[in-house]
PDB file of C-alpha atoms in Angstrom:
ATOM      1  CA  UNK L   1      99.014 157.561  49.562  1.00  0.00           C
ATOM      2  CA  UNK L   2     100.364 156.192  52.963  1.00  0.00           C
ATOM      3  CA  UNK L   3     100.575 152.336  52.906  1.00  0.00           C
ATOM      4  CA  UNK L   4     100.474 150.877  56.569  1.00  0.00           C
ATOM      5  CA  UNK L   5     101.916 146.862  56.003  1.00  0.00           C
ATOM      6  CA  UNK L   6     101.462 144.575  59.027  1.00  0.00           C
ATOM      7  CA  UNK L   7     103.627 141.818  60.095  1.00  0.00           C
ATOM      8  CA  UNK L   8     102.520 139.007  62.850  1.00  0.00           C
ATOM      9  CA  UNK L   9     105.294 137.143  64.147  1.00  0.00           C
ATOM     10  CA  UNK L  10     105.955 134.583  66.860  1.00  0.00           C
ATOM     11  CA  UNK L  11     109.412 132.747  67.304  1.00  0.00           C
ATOM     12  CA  UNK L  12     110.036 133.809  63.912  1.00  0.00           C
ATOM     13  CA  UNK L  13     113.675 134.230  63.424  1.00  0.00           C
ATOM     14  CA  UNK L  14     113.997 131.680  60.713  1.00  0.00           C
ATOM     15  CA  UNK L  15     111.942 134.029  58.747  1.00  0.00           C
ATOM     16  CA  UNK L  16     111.594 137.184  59.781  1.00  0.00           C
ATOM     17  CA  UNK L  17     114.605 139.051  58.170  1.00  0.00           C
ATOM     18  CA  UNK L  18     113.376 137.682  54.792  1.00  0.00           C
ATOM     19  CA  UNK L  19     110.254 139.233  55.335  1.00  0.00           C
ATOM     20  CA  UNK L  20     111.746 142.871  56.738  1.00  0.00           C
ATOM     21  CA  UNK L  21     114.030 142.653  53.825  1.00  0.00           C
ATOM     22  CA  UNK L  22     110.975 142.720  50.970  1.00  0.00           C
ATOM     23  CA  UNK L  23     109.561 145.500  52.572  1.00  0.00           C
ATOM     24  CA  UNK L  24     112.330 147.076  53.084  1.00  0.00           C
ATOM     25  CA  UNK L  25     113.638 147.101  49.285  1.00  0.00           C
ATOM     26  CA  UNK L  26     110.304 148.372  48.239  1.00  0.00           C
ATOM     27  CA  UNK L  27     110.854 150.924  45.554  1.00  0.00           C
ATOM     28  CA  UNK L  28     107.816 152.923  47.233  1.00  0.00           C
ATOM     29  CA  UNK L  29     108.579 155.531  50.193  1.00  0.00           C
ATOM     30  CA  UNK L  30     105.717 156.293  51.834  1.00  0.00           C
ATOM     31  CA  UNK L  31     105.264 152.861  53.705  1.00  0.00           C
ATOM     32  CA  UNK L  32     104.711 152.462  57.658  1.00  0.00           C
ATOM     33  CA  UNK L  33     105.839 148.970  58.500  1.00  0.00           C
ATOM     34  CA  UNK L  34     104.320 147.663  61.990  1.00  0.00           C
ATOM     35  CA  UNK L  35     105.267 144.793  63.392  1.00  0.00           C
ATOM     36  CA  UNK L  36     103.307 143.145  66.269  1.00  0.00           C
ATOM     37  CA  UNK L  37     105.905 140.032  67.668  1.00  0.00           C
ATOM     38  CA  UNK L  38     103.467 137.666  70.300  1.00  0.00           C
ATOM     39  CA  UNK L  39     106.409 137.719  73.308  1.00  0.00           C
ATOM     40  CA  UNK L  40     108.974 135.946  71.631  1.00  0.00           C
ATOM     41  CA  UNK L  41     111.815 133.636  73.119  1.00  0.00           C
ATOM     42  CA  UNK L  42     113.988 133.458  70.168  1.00  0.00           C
ATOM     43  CA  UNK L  43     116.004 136.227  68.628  1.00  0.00           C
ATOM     44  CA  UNK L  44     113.281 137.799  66.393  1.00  0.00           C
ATOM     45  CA  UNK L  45     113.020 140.502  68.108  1.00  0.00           C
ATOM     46  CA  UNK L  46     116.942 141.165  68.512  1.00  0.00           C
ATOM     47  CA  UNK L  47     116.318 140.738  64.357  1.00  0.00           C
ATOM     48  CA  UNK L  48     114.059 143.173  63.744  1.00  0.00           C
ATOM     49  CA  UNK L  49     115.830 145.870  66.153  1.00  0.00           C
ATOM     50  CA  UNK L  50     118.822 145.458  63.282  1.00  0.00           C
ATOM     51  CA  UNK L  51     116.609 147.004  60.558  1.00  0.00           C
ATOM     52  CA  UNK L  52     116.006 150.225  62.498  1.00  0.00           C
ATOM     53  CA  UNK L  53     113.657 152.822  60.896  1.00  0.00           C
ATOM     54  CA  UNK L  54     112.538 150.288  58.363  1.00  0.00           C
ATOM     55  CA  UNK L  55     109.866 149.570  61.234  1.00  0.00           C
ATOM     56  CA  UNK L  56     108.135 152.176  62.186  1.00  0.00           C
ATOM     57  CA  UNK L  57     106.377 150.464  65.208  1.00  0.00           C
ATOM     58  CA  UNK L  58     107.164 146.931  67.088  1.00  0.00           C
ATOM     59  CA  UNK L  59     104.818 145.948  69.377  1.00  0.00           C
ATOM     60  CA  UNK L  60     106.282 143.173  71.778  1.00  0.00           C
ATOM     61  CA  UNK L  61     103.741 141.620  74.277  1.00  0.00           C
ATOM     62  CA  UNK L  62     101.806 138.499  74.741  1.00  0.00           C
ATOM     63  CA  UNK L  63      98.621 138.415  72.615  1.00  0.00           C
ATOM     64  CA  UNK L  64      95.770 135.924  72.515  1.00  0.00           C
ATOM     65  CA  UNK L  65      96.188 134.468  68.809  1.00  0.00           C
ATOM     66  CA  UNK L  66      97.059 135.668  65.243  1.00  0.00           C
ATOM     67  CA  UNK L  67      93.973 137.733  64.623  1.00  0.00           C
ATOM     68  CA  UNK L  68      94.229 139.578  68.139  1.00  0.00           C
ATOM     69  CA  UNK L  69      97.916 140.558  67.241  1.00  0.00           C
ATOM     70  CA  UNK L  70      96.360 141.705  63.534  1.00  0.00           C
ATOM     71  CA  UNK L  71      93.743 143.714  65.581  1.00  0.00           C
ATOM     72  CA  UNK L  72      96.366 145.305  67.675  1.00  0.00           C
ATOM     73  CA  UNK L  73      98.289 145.790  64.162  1.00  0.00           C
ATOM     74  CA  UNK L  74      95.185 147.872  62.323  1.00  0.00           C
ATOM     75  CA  UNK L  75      94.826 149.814  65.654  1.00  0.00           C
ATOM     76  CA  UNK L  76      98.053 151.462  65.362  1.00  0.00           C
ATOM     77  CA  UNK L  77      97.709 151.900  61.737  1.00  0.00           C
ATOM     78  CA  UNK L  78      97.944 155.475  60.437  1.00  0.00           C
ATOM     79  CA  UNK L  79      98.061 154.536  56.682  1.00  0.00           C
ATOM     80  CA  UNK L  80      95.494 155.186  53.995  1.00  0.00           C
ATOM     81  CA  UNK L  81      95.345 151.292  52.581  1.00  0.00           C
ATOM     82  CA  UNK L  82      96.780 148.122  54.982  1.00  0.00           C
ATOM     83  CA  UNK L  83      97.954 145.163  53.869  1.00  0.00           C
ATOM     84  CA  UNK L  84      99.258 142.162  56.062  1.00  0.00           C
ATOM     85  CA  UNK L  85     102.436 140.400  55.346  1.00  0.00           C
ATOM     86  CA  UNK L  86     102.904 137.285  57.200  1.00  0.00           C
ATOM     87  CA  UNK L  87     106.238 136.317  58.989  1.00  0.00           C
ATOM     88  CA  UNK L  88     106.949 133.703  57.126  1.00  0.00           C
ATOM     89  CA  UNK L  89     106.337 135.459  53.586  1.00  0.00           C
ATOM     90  CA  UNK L  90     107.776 137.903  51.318  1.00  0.00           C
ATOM     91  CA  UNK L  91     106.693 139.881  48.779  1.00  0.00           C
ATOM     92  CA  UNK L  92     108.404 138.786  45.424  1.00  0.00           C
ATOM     93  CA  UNK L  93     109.916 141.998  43.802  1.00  0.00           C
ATOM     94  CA  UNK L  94     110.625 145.527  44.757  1.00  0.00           C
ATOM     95  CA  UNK L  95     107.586 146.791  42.726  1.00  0.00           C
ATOM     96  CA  UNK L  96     104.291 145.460  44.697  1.00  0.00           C
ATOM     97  CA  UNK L  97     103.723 148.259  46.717  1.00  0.00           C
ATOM     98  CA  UNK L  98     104.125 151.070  44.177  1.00  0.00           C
ATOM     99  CA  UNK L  99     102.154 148.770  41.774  1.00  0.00           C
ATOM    100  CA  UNK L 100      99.589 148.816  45.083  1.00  0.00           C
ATOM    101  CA  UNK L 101      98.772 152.404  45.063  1.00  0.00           C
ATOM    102  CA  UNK L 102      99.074 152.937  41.230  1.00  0.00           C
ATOM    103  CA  UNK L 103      95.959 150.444  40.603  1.00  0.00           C
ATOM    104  CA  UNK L 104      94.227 151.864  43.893  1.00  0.00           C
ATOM    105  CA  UNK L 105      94.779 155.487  42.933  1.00  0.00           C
ATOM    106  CA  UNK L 106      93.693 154.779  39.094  1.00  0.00           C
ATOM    107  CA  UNK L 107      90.547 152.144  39.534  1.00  0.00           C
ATOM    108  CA  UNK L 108      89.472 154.031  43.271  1.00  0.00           C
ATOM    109  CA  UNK L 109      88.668 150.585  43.569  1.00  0.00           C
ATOM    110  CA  UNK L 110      88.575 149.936  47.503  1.00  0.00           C
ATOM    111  CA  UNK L 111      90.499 146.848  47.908  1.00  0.00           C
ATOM    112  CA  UNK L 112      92.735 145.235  45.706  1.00  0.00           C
ATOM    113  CA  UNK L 113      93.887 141.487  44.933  1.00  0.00           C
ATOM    114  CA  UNK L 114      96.434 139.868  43.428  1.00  0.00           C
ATOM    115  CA  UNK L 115      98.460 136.800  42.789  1.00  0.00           C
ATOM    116  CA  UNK L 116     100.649 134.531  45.050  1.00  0.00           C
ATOM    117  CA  UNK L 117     102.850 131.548  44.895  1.00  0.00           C
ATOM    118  CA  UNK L 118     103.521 128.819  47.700  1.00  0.00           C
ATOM    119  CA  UNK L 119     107.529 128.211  47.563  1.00  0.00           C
ATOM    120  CA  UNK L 120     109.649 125.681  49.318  1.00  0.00           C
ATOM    121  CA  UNK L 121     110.697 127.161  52.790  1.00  0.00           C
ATOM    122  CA  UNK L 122     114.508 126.637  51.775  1.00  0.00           C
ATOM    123  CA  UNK L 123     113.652 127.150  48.224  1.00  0.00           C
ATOM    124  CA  UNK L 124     111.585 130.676  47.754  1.00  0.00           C
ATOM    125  CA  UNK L 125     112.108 130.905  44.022  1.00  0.00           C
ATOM    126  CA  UNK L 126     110.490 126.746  43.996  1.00  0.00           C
ATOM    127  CA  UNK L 127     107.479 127.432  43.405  1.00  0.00           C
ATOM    128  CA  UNK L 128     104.528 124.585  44.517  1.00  0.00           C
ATOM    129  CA  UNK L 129     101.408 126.528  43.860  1.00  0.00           C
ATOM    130  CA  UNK L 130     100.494 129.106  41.522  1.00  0.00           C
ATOM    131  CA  UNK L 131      97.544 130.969  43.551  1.00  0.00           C
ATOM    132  CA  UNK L 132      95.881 133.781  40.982  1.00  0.00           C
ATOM    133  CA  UNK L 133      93.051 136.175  41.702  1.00  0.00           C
ATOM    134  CA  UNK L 134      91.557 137.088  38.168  1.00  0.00           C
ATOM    135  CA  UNK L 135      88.694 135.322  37.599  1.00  0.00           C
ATOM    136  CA  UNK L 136      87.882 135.413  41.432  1.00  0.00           C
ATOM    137  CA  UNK L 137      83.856 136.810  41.831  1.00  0.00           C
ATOM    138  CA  UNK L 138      82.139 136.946  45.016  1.00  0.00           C
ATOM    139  CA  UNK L 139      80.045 133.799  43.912  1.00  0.00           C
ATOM    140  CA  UNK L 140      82.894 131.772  45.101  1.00  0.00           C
ATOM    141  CA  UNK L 141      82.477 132.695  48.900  1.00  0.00           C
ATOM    142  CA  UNK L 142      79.768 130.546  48.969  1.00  0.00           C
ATOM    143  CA  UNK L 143      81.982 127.618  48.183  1.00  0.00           C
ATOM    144  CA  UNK L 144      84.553 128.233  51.394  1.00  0.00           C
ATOM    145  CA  UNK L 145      87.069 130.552  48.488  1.00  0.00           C
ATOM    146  CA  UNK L 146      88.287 133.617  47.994  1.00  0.00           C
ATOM    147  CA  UNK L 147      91.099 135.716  46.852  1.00  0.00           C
ATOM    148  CA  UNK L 148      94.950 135.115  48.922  1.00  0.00           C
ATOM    149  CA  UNK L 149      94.583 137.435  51.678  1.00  0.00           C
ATOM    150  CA  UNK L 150      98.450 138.339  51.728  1.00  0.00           C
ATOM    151  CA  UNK L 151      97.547 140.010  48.447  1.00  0.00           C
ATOM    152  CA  UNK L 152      94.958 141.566  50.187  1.00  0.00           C
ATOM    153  CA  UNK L 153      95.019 145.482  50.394  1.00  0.00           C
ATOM    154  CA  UNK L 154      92.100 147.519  51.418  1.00  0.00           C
ATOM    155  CA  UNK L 155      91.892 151.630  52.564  1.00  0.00           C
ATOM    156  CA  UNK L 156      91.569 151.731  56.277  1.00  0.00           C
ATOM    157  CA  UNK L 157      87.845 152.649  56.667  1.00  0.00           C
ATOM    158  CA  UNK L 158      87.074 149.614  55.208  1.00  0.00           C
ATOM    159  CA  UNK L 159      88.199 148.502  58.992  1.00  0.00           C
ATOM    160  CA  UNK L 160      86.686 151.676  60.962  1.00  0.00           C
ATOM    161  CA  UNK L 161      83.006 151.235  58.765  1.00  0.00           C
ATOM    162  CA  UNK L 162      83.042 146.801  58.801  1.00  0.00           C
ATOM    163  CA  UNK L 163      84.828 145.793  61.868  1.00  0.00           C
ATOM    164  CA  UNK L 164      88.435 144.054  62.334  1.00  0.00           C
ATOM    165  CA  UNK L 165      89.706 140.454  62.013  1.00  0.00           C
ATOM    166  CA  UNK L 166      87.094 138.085  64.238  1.00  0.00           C
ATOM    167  CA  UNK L 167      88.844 136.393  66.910  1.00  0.00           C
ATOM    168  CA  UNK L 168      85.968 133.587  67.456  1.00  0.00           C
ATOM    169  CA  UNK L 169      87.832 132.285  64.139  1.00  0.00           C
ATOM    170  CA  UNK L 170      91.312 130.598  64.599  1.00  0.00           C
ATOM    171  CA  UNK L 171      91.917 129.818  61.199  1.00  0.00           C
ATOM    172  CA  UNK L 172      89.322 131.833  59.147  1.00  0.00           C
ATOM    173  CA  UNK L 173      88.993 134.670  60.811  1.00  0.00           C
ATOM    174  CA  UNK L 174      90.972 136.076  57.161  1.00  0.00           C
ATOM    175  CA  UNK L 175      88.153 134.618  54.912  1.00  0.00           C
ATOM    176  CA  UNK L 176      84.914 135.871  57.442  1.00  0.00           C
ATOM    177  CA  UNK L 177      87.076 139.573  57.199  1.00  0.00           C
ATOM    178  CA  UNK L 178      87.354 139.923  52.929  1.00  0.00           C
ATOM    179  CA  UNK L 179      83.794 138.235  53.090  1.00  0.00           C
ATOM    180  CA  UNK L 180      82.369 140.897  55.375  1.00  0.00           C
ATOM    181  CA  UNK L 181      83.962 143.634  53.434  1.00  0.00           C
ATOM    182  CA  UNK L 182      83.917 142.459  49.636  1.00  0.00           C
ATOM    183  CA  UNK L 183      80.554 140.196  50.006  1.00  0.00           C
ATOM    184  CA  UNK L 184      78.473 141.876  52.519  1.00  0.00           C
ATOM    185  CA  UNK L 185      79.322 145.336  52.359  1.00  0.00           C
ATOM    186  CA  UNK L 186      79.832 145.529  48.471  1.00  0.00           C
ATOM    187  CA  UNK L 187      82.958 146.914  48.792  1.00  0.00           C
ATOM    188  CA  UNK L 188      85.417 147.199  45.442  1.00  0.00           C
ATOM    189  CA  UNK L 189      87.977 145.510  44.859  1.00  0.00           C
ATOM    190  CA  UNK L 190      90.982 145.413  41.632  1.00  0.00           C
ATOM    191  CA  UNK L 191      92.726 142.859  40.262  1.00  0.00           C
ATOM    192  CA  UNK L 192      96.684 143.458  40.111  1.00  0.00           C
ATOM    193  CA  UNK L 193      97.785 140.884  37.439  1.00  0.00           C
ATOM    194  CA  UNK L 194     100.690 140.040  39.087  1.00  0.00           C
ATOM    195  CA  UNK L 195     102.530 137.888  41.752  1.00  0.00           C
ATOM    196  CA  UNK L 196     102.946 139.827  44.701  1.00  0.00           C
ATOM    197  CA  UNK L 197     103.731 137.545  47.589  1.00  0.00           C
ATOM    198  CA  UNK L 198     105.832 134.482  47.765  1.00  0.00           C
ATOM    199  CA  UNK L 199     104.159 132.606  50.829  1.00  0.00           C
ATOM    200  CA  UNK L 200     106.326 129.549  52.097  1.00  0.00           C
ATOM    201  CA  UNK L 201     104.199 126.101  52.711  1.00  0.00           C
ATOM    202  CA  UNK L 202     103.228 124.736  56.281  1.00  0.00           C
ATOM    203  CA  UNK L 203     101.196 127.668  57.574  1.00  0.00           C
ATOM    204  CA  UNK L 204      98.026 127.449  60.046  1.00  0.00           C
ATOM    205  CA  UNK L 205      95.464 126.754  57.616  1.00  0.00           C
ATOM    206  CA  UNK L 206      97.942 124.459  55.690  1.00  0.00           C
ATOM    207  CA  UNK L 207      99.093 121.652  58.127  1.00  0.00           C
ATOM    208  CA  UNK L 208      97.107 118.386  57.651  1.00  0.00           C
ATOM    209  CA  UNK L 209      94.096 117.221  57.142  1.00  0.00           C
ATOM    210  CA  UNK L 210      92.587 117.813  60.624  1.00  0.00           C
ATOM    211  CA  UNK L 211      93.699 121.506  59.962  1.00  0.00           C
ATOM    212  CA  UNK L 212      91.247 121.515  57.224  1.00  0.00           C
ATOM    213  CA  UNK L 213      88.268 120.095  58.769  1.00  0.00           C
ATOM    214  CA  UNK L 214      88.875 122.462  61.607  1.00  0.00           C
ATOM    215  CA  UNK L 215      89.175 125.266  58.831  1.00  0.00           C
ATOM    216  CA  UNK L 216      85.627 124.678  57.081  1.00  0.00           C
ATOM    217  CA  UNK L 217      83.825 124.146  60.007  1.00  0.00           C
ATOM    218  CA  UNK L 218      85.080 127.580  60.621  1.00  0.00           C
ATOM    219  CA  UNK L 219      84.194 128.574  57.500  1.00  0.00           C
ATOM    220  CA  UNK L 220      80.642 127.402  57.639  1.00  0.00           C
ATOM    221  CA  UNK L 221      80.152 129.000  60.807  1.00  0.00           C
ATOM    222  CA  UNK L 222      81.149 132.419  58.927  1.00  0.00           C
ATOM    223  CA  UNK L 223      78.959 131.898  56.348  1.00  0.00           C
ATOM    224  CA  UNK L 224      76.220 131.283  58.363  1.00  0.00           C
ATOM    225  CA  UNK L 225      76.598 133.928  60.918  1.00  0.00           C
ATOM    226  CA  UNK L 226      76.893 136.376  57.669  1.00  0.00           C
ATOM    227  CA  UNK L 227      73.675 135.063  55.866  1.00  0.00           C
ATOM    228  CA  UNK L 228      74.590 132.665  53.146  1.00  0.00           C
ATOM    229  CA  UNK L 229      74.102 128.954  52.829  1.00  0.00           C
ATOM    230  CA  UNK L 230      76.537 126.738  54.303  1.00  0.00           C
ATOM    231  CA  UNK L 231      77.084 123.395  52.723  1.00  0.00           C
ATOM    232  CA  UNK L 232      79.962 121.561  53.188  1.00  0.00           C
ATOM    233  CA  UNK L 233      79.542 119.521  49.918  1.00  0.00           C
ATOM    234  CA  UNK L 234      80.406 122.872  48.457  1.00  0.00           C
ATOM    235  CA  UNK L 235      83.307 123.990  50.592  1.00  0.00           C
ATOM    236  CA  UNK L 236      85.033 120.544  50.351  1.00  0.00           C
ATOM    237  CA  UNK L 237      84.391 120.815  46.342  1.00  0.00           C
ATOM    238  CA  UNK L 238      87.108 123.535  46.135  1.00  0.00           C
ATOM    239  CA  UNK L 239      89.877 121.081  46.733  1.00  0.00           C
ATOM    240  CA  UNK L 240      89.356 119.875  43.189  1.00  0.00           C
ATOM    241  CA  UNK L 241      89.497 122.797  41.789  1.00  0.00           C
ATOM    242  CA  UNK L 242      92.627 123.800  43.925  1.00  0.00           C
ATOM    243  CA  UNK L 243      94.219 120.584  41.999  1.00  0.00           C
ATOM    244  CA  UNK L 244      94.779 123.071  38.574  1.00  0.00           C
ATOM    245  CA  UNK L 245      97.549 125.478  41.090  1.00  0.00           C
ATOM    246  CA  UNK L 246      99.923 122.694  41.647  1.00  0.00           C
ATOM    247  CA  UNK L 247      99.999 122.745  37.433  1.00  0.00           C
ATOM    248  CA  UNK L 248      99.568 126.169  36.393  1.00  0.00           C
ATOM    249  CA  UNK L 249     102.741 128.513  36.755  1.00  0.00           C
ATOM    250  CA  UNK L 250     102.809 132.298  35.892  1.00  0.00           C
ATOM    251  CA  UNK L 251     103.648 133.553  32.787  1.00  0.00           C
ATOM    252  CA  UNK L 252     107.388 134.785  32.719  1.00  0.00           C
ATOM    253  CA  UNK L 253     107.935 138.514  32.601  1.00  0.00           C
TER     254      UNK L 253
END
């Protein structure tokens, strides 16, 4: 099973190595890594050119948002199952992918979810939040939630049957795609009980409280335009419940 992984990066070279680096170690061969870098002016670019054939395709060109450059990602995707790795993230051991296809190949499930943990930017082993997937059901949708989308893998015709990443969304456009696919299609999806992605703090959809109003009105536009009921006394209910990550750690292995 090919495993296309996807990498969006802008001005990145604070981060960007780290990111190269998880992939690279992988203990799984059969991985095409594409990264799509939005016209740099930094050195990220210069950075990635040092890995070599660890990326199998940059693409280096101005691009109209995160979601466009995802698009542009997918459509060069050969793989059987993509996954997206942000710049700024990493994926936290050398067994996630292989782990990937063994629970894909053994549930035929077709997506898969897992767990992830917010870290320090300076501190990636500091963990802040403890983000897990397992008792994630579709039900929650309706409340503005769903599973961390860097955990997110799904088979590619999951993308040629449903449609890419909406670029009407700025910040959601990640939530409206896993909602199209896992609430409105009915596609499958597993559960991989374990942390796959370290994601540092102070992304897009994480950077103050005018961030987040901006992010569920998006929301409840999605959920609208897709058919379910959009009440923001629901979507802003999750923060509560978000209160338990900052507590809960994961079990040590």
């Amino acid at each position: 099973m090919k495993v296309s992984i996807i990498t969006v990066v802008y001005n990145g070279e604070a981060t960007i190595a780290s990111a190269i680096t998880s992939v690279r170690d992988q203990d799984y061969s059969d991985i095409e890594y594409i990264i799509v870098d939005g016209a740099s002016q930094d050195r990220t670019v210069e950075i990635v050119r040092e890995f070599g054939p660890v990326v199998s395709v940059l693409i280096s060109e101005p691009d109209r948002g995160l979601y466009d450059a995802m698009n542009k990602g997918i459509a060069r995707a050969t793989g059987d199952v993509i996954g997206i790795l942000n710049a700024d993230d990493l994926y936290a051991g050398t067994d996630i992918i292989s782990s990937v296809v063994q629970q894909l190949q053994e549930s035929g499930a077709d997506s898969l979810v897992g767990d992830l943990v917010y870290v320090k930017p300076d501190q990636t082993d500091n963990i802040v939040r403890y983000y897990r997937s397992q008792n994630f059901q579709l039900k929650r949708f309706e409340v503005g939630d769903m599973p961390p989308h860097p955990t997110f893998f799904a088979r590619r015709n999951l993308y040629e049957q449903h449609g890419n990443f909406n670029t009407e969304y700025r910040i959601v456009a990640d939530f409206d795609l896993m909602l199209r696919f896992l609430y409105k299609a009915g596609a499958s999806f597993t559960y991989l009980p374990k942390v796959m992605v370290k994601m540092r703090t102070g992304g897009l959809s994480d950077s103050g409280w005018s961030s987040k109003v901006r992010l569920n009105q998006e929301i409840k536009r999605s959920l609208a335009a897709n058919g379910l009921p959009a009440s923001s006394l629901k979507i802003y209910s999750k923060y509560f419940r978000k209160i338990w990550q900052l507590v809960r750690r994961p079990a040590k292995s």
